[in-house]
CSV table of C-alpha atoms in Angstrom, one decimal:
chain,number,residue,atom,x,y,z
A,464,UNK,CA,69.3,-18.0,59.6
A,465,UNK,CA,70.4,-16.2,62.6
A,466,UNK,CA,74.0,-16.2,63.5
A,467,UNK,CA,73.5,-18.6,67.1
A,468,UNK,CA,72.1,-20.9,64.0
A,469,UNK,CA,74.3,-20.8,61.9
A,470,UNK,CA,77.4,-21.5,64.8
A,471,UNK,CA,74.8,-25.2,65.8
A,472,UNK,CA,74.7,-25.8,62.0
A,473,UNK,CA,78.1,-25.6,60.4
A,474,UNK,CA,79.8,-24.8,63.5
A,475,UNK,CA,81.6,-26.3,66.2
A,476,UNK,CA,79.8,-29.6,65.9
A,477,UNK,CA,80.9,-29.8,62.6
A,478,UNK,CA,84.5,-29.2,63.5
A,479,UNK,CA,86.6,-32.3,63.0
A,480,UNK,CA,90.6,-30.8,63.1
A,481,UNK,CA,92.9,-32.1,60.5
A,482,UNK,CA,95.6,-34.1,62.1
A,483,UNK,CA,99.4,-32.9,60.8
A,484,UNK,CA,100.2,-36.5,59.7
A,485,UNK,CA,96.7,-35.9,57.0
A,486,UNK,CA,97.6,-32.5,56.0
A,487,UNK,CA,101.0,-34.0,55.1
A,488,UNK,CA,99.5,-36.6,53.1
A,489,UNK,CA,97.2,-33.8,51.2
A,490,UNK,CA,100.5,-32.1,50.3
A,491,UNK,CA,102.5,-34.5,49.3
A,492,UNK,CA,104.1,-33.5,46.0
A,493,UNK,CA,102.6,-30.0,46.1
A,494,UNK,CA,105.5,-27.5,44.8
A,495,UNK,CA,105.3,-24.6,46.7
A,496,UNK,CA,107.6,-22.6,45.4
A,497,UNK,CA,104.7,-22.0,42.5
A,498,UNK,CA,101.6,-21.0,45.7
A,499,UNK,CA,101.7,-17.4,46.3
A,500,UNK,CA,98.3,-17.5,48.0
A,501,UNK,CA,96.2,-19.5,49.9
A,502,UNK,CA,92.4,-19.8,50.6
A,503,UNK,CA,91.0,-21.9,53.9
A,504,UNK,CA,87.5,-21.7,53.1
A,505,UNK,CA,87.2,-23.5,57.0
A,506,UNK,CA,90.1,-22.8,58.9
A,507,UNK,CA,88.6,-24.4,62.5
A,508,UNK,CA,91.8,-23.1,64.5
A,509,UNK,CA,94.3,-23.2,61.6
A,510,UNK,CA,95.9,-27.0,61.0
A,511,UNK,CA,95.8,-26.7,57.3
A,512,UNK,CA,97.3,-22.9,57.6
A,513,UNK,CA,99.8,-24.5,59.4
A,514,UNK,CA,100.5,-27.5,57.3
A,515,UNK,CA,101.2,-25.0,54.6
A,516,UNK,CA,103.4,-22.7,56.4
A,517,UNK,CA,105.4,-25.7,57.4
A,518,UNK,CA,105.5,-26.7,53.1
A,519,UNK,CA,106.5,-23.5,51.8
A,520,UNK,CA,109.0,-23.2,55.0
A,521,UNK,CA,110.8,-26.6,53.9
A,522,UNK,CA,111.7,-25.4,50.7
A,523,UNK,CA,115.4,-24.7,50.4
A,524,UNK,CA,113.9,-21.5,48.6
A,525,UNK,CA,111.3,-20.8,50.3
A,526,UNK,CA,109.0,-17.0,50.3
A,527,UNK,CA,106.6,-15.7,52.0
A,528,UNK,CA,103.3,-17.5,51.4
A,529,UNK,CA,99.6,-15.2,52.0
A,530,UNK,CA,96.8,-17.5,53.4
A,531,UNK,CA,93.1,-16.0,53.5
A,532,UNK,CA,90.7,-17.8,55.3
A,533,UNK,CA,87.0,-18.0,56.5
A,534,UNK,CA,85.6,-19.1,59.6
A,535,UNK,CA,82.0,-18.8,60.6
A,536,UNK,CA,82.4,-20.0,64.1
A,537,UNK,CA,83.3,-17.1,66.3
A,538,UNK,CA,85.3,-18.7,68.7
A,539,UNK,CA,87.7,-20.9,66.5
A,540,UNK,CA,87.8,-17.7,64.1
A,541,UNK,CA,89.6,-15.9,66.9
A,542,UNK,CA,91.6,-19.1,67.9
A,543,UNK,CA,92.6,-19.0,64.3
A,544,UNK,CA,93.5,-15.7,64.5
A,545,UNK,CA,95.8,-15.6,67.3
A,546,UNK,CA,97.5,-18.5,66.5
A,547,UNK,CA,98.9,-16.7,63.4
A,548,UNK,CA,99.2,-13.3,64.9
A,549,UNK,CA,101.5,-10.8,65.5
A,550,UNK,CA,100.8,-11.0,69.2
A,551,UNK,CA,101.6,-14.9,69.0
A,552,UNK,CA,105.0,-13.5,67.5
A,553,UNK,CA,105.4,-11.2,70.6
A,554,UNK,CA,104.9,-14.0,73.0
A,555,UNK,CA,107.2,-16.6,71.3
A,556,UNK,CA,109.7,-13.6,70.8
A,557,UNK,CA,109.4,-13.0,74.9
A,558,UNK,CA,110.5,-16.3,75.5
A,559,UNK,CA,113.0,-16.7,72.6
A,560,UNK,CA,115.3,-13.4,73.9
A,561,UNK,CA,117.3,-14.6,77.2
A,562,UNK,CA,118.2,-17.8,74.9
A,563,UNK,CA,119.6,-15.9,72.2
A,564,UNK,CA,121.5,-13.5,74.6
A,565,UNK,CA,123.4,-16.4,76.0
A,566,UNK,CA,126.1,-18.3,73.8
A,567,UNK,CA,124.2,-21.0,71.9
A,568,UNK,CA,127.2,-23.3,73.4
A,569,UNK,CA,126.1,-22.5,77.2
A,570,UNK,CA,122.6,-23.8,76.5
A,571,UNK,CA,121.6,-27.2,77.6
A,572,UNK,CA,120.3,-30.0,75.3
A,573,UNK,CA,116.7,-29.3,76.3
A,574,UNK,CA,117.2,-25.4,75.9
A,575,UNK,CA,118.7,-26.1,72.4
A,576,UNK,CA,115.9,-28.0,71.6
A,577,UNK,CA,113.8,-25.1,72.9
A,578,UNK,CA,115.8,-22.7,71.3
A,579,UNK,CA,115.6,-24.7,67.6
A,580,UNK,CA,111.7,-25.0,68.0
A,581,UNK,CA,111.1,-21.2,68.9
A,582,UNK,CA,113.2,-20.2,66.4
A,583,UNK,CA,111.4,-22.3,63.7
A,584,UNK,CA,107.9,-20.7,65.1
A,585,UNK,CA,109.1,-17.5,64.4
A,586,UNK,CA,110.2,-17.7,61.1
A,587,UNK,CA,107.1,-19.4,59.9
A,588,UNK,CA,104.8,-17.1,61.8
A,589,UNK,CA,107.0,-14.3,59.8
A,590,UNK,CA,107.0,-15.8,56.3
A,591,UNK,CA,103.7,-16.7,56.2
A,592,UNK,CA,100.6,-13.6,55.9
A,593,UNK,CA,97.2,-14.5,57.1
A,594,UNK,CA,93.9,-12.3,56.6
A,595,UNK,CA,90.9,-13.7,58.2
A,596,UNK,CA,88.5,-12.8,54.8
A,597,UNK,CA,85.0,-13.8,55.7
A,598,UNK,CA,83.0,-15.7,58.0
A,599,UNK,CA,81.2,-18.1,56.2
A,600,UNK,CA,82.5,-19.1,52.8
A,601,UNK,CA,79.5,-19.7,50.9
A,602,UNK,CA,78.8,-16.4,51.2
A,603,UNK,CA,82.1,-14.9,50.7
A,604,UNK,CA,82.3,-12.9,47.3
A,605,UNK,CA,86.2,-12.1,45.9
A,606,UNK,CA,87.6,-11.3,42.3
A,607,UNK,CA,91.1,-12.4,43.7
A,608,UNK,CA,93.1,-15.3,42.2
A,609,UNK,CA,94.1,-17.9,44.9
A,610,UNK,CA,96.6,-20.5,43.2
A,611,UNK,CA,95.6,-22.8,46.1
A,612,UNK,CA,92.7,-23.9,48.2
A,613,UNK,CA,93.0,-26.0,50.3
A,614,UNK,CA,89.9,-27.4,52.6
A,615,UNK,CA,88.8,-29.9,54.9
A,616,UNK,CA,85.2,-28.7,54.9
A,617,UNK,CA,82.3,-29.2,56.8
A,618,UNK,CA,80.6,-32.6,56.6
A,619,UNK,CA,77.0,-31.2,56.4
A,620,UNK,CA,77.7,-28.7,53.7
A,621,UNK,CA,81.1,-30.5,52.1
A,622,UNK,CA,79.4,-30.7,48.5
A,623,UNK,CA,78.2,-27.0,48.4
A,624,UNK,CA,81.6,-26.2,49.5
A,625,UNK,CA,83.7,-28.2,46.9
A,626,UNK,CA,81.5,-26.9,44.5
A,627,UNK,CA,82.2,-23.3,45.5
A,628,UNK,CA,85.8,-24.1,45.5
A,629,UNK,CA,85.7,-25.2,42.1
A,630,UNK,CA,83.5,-22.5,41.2
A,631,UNK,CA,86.3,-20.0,42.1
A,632,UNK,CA,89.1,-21.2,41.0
A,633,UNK,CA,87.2,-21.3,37.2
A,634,UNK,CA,86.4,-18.1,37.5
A,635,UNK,CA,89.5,-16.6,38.5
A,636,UNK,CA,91.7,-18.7,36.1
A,637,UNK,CA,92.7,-21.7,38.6
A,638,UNK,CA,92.8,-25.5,37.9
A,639,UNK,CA,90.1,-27.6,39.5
């Protein structure tokens, strides 16, 4: 199957975005502080990624978390990219700086707000370590141990992928 095929068949039409409010749901309970690394078999532009990030960030003792992922459409691969990038970082850092020069006190509700949000972005987008892996995930051949993965997969190819999943973590000493 030729790549332009591939993109029609598991691609973009088959890209359905988690919401925040169902990644929560999915990990609920989960104790982070035990997830050292992360696989996103389907990462679309990165809402589970994020989901996690946000987890391991809301524990009082939180570290850095290391999230692989696959993506085999080209376009969402690079959105997923970026969005956890260090030139993302940059940006956020760009507009972060003239609030932090000024006293926190000078700053108006809506810049504190501002100020509160950007500096959560940046320390997620600093404690968390993304690696864009592979392309297309039933493909994608590893010997490392992920203590996590976490999916919303394709709806066309959702068995083959849970299966894989499992298939993985059995191999490399997870729980399925």
């Amino acid at each position: 199957m030729r790549t332009t095929e591939m993109t029609t068949t598991r691609g973009r039409d088959q890209f359905y975005p988690t919401p925040p409010s169902v990644a929560g749901k999915m990990l609920a309970g989960l104790d982070t502080r035990c997830i050292k690394t992360v696989l996103e078999p389907s990462a679309g532009k990165g809402n589970l990624i994020d989901a996690i990030a946000r987890a391991n960030h809301s524990v009082q003792y939180h570290s850095g978390i290391e999230v692989d992922f696959c993506e085999i459409d080209p376009y969402l691969r690079q959105i997923c990219k970026y969005n956890f990038s260090k030139e993302k970082e940059r940006e956020l850092y760009h507009q972060f700086r003239p609030m932090q020069e000024r006293s926190y006190s000078s700053l108006s509700e809506d810049e504190k707000k501002e100020y509160k949000r950007l500096d959560k972005e940046l320390d997620l987008l600093r404690d968390t370590t993304v690696f864009c892996v592979h392309d297309d995930f039933l493909t994608y051949r590893t010997f490392k141990h992920y203590d996590l993965i976490l999916m919303n997969p394709p709806f066309a190819e959702g068995d083959r992928h849970l299966l894989r999943a499992i298939e993985m973590q059995e191999r490399h000493g997870g729980c399925s």
